[in-house]
Each structure stands twice: as C-alpha cells, then as structure tokens.
JSON list of C-alpha atoms in Angstrom, two decimals:
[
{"chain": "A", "resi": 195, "resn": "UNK", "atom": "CA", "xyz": [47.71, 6.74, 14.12]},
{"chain": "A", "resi": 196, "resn": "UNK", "atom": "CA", "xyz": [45.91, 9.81, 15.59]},
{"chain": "A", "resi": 197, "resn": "UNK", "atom": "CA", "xyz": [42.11, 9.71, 16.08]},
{"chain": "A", "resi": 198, "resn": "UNK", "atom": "CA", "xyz": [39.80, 12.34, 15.08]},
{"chain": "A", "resi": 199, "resn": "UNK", "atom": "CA", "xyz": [37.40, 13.90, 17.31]},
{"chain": "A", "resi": 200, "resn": "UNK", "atom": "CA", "xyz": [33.98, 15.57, 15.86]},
{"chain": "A", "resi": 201, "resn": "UNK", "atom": "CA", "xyz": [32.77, 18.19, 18.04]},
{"chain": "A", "resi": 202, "resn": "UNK", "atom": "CA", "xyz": [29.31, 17.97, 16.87]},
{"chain": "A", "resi": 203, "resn": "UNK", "atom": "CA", "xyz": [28.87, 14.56, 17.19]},
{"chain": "A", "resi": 204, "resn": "UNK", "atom": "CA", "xyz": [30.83, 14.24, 20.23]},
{"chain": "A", "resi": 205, "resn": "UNK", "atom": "CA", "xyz": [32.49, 10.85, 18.81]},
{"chain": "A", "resi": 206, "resn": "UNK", "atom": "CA", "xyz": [36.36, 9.65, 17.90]},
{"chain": "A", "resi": 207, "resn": "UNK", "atom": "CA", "xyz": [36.67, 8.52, 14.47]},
{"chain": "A", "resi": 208, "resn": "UNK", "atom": "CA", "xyz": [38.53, 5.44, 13.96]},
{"chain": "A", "resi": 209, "resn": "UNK", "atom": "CA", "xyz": [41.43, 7.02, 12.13]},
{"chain": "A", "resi": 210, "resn": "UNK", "atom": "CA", "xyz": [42.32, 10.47, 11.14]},
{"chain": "A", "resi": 211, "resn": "UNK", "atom": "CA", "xyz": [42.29, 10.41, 6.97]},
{"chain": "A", "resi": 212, "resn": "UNK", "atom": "CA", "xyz": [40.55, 12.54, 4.54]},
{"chain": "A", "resi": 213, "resn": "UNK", "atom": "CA", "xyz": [38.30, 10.07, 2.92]},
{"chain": "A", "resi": 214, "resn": "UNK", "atom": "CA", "xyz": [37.19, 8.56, 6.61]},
{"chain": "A", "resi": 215, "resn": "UNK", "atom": "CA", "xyz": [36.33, 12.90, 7.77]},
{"chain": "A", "resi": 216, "resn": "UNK", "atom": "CA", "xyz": [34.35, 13.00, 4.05]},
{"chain": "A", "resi": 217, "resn": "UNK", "atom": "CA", "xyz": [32.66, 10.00, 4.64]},
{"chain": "A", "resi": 218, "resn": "UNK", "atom": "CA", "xyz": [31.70, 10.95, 8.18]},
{"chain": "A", "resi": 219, "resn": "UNK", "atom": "CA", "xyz": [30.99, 14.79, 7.18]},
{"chain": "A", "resi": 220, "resn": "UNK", "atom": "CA", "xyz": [28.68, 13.75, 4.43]},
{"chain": "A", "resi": 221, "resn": "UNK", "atom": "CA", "xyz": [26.60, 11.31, 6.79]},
{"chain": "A", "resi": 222, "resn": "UNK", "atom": "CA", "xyz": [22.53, 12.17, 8.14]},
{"chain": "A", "resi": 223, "resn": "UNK", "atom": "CA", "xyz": [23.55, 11.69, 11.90]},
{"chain": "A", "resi": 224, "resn": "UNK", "atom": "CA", "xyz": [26.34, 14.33, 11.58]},
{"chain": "A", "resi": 225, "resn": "UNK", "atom": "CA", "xyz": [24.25, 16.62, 9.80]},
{"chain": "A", "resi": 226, "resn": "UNK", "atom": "CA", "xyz": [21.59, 16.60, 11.79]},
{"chain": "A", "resi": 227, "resn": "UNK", "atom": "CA", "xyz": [23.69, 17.57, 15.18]},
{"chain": "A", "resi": 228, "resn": "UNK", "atom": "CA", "xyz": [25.54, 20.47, 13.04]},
{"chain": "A", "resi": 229, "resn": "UNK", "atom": "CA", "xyz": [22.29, 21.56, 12.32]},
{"chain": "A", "resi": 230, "resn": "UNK", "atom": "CA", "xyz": [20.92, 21.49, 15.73]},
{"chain": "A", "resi": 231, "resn": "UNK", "atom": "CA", "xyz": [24.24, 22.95, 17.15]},
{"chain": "A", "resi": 232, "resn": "UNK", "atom": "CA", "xyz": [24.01, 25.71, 15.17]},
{"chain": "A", "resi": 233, "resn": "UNK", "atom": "CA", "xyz": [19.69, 26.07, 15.62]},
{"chain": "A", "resi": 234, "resn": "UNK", "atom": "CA", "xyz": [20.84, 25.66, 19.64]},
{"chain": "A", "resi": 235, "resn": "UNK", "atom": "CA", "xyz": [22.97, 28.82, 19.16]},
{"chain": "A", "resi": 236, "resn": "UNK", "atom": "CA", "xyz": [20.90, 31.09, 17.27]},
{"chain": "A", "resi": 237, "resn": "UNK", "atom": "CA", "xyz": [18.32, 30.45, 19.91]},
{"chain": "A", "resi": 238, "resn": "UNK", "atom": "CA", "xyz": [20.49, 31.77, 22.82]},
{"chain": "A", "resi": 239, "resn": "UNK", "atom": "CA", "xyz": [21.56, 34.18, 20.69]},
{"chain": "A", "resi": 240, "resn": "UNK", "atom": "CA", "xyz": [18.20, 35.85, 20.60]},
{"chain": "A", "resi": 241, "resn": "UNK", "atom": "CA", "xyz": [17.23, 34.82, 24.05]},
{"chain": "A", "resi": 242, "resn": "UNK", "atom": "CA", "xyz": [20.31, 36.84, 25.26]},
{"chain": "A", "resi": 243, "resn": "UNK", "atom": "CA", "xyz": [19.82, 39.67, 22.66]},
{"chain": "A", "resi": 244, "resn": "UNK", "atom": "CA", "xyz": [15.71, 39.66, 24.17]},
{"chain": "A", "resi": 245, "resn": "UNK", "atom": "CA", "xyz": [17.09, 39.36, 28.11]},
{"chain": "A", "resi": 246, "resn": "UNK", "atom": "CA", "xyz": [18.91, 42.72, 27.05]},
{"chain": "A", "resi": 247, "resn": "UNK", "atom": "CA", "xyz": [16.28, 44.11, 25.52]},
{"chain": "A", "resi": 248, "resn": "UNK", "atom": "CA", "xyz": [14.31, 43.75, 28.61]},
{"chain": "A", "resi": 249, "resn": "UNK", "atom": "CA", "xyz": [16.70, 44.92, 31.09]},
{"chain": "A", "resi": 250, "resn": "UNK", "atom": "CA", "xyz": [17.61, 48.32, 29.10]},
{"chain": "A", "resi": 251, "resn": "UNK", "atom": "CA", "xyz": [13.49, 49.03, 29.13]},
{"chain": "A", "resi": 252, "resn": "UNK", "atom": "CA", "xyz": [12.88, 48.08, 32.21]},
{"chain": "A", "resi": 253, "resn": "UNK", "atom": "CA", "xyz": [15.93, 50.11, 33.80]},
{"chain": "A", "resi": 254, "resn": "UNK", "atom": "CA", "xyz": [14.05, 52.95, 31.38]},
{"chain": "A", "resi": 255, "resn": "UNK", "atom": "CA", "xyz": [16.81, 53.39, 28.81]},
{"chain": "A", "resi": 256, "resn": "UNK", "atom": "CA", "xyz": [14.32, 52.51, 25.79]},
{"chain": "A", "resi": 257, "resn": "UNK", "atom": "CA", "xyz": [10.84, 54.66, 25.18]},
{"chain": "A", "resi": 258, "resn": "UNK", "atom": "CA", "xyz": [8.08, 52.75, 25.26]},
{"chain": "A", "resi": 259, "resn": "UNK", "atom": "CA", "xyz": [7.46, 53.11, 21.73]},
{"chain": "A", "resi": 260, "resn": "UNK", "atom": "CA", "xyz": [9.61, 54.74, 19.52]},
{"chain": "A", "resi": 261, "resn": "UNK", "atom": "CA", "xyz": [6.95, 56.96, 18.14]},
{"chain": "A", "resi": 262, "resn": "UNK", "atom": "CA", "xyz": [4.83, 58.00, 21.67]},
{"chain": "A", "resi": 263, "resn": "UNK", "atom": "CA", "xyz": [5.68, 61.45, 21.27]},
{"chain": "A", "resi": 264, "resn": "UNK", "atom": "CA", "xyz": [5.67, 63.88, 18.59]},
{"chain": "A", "resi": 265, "resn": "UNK", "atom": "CA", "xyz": [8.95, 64.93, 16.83]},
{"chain": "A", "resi": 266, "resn": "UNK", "atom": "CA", "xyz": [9.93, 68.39, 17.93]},
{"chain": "A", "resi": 267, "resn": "UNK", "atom": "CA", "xyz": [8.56, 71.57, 17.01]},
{"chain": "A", "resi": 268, "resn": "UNK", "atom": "CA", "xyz": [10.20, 72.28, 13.66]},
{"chain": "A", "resi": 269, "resn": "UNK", "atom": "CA", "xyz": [11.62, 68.94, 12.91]},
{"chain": "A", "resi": 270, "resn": "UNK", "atom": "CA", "xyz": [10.42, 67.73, 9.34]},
{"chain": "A", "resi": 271, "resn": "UNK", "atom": "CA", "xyz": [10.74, 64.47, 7.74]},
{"chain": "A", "resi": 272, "resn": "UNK", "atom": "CA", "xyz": [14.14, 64.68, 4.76]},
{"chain": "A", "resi": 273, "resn": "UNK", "atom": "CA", "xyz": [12.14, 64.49, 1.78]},
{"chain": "A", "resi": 274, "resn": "UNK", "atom": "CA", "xyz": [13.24, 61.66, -0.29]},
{"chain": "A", "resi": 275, "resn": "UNK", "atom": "CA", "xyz": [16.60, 62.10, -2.28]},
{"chain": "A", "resi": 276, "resn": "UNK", "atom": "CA", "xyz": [14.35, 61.82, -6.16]},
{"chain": "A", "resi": 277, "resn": "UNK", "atom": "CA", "xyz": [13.06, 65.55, -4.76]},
{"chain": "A", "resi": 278, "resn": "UNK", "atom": "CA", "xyz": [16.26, 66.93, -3.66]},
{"chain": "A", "resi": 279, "resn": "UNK", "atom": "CA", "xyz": [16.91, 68.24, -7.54]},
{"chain": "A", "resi": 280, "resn": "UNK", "atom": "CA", "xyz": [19.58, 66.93, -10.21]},
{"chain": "A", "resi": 281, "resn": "UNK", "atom": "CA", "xyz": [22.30, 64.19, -9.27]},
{"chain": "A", "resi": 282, "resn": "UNK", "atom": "CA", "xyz": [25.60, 65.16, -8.05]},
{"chain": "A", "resi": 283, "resn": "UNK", "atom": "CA", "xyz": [28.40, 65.23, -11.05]},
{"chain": "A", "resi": 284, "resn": "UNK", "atom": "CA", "xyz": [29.47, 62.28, -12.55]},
{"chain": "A", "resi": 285, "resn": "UNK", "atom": "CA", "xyz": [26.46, 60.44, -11.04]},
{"chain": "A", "resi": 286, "resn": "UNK", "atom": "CA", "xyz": [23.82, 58.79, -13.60]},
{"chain": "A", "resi": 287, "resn": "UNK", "atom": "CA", "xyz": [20.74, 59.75, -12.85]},
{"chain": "A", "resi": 288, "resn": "UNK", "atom": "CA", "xyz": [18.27, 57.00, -11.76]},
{"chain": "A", "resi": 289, "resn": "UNK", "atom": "CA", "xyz": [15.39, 56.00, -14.98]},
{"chain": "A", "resi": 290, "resn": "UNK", "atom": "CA", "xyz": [12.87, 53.81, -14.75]},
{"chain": "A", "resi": 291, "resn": "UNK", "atom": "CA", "xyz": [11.75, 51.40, -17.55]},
{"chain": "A", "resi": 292, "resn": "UNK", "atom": "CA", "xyz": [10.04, 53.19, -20.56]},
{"chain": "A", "resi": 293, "resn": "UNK", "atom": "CA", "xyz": [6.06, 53.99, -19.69]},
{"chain": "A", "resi": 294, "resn": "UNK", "atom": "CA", "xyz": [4.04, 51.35, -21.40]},
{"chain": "A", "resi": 295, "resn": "UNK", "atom": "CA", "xyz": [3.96, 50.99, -25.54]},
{"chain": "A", "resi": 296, "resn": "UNK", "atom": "CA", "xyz": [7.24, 53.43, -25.35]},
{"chain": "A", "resi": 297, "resn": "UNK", "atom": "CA", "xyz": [9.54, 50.99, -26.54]},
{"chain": "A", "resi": 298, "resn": "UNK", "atom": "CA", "xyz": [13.00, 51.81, -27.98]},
{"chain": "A", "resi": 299, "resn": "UNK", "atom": "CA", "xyz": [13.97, 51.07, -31.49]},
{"chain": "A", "resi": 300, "resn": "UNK", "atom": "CA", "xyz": [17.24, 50.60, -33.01]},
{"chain": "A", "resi": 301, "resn": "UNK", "atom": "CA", "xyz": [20.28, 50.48, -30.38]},
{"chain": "A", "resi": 302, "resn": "UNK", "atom": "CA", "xyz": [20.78, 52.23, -27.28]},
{"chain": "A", "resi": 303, "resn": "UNK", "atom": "CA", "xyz": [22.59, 55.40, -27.72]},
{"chain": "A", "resi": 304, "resn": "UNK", "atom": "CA", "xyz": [26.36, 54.96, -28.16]},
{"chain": "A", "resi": 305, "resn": "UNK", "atom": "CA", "xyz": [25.80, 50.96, -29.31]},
{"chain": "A", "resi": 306, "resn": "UNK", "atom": "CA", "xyz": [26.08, 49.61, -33.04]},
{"chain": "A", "resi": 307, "resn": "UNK", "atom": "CA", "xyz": [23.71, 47.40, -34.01]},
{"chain": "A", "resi": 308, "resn": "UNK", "atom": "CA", "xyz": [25.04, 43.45, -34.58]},
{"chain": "A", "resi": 309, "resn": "UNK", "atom": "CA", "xyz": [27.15, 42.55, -37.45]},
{"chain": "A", "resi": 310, "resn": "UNK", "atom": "CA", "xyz": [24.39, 41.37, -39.56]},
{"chain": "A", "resi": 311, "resn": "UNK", "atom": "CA", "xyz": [22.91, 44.57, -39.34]},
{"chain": "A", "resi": 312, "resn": "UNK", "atom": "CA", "xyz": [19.59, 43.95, -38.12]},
{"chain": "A", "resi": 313, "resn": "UNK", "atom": "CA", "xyz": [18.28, 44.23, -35.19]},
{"chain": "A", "resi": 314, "resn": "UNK", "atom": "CA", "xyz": [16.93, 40.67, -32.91]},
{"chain": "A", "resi": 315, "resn": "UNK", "atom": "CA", "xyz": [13.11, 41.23, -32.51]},
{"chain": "A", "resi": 316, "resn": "UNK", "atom": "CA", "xyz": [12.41, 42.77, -29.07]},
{"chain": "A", "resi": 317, "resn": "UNK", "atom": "CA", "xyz": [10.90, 40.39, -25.99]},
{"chain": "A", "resi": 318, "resn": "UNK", "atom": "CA", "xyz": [7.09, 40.72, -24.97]},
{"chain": "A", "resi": 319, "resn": "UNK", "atom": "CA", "xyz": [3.72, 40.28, -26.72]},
{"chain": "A", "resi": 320, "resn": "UNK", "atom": "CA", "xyz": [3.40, 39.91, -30.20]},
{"chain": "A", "resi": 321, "resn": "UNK", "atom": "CA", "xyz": [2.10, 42.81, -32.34]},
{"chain": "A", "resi": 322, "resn": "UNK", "atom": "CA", "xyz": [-1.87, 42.61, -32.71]},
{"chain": "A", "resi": 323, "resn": "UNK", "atom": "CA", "xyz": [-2.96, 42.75, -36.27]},
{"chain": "A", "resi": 324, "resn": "UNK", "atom": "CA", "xyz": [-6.69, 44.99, -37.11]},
{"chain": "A", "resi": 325, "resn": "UNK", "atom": "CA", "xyz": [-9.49, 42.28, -37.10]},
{"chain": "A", "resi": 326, "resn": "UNK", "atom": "CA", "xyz": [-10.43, 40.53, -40.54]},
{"chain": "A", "resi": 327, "resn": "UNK", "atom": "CA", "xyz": [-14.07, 41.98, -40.44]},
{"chain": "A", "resi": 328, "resn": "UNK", "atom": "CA", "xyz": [-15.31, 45.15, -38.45]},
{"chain": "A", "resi": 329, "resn": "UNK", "atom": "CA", "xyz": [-16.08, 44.68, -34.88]},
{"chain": "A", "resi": 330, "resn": "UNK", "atom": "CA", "xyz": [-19.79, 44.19, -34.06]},
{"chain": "A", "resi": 331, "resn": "UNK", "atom": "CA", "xyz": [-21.20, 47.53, -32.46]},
{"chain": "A", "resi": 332, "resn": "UNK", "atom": "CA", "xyz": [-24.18, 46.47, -30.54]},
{"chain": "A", "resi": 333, "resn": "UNK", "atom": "CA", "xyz": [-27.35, 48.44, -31.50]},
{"chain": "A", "resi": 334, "resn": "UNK", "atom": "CA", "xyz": [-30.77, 49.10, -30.54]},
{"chain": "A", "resi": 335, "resn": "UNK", "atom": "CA", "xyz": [-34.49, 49.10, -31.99]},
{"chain": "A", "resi": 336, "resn": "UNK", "atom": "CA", "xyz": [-34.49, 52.04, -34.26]},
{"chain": "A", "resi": 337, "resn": "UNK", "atom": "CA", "xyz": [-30.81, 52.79, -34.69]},
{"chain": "A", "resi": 338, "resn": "UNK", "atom": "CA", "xyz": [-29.21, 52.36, -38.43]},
{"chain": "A", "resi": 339, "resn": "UNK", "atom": "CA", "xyz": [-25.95, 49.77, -38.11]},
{"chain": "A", "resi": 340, "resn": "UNK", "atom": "CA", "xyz": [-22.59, 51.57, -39.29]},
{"chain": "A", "resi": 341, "resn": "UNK", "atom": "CA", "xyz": [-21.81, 49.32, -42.11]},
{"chain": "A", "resi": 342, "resn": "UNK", "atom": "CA", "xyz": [-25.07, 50.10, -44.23]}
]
C-alpha cells in the first residue's frame, strides 16, 4: 500500500487512508510546523519585499519622502466626492442616520406596516417620564422659591 508523505512535517505516514491523513492533520505537532512554514514564508516574503525596497532608493528610484517637495504650482487636492454636487442617475444618494431625537415613525416609505397592524416598539432608551414633584431650584438668602 502506498505511503503518504507530509511536507510539513517532513515524515511518511504509515499508510495512505483518509482517516490515518485526518488523524495526522488534526494533530499539535503537525500544526505547529504548518504554522511555522507558513510564519517562515511571510518572513522572507517581507525581507525580500524590504531588500527591494532598499535597492530601488538607494539606486534613487524612490524620493526620500513622498511629501519633500511641494505639489506643483496649480495642482489642488480633488475635493472629496460629498462636494462634487448631486449623485450620478440611478445612484442613491449616501444618508447618514437621523440627527439625534429625529426618529422615524410608522414604516419606511414604500413598506406596510406588519400584519397585526402595529408597529414593534423602536430599539434605544426608554422614554423619560416629567418628575413626580418639581425639580429643586437652588436659591439664595433673599430670593422667594418658585413654588410659593
């Protein structure tokens, strides 16, 4: 019967069947060198990406900092496409959530409300109910108190 070899581990398994790979696959030992195969390769993967780096700067193909210089005269900055006027046709324009204590009521436009024909109370804070009594105002030596 035909032997399987695991790259990672660098190791023949006794016999090639699915249940022997899953047992293998799912073990700590052959976790641990996937994991440091593929930790191995990112690092040379950066190492070579920062050797190139290096060599295009030093052979002066990069600035030394992308913002040295000043733009050109009468280059300006794109302002940002929520100033560049209404949205192309058949686009939706982009809205926010509704400024605070703005909150719809009833259904959205276009919607029905549920079959039992209420509406399910809304998420958040509950309402706040007027105190029982009046609030306290503090006062001063001299001044007459609201409530008398």
């Amino acid at each position: 019967m035909p032997k399987f070899y695991c790259d990672y581990c660098d190791t023949y398994l006794t016999h090639d069947s699915p249940s022997v790979r899953k047992t293998h696959c799912s073990g700590r030992k052959h976790k641990e060198n996937v994991k440091d195969y593929y930790q191995k390769w990112m690092e040379e993967q950066a190492q070579s990406l920062i050797d190139k780096t290096t060599t295009a700067f030093q052979q002066g193909k990069i600035p030394p900092t992308p913002f040295s210089a000043p733009p050109p005269a009468g280059t300006m900055i794109p302002p940002p496409p929520s100033l560049l006027g209404p949205p192309c046709p058949g686009m939706m324009p982009v809205m926010g959530p509704p400024p605070p204590g703005m909150m719809p009521v009833g259904p959205a436009p276009g919607m029905k409300p549920p079959m039992g024909g209420h509406m399910p109370m809304m998420p958040g804070p509950p309402m706040m109910r007027p105190p029982a009594r009046p609030m306290m105002v503090p006062t001063w030596p001299g001044m007459t108190r609201p409530d008398r």
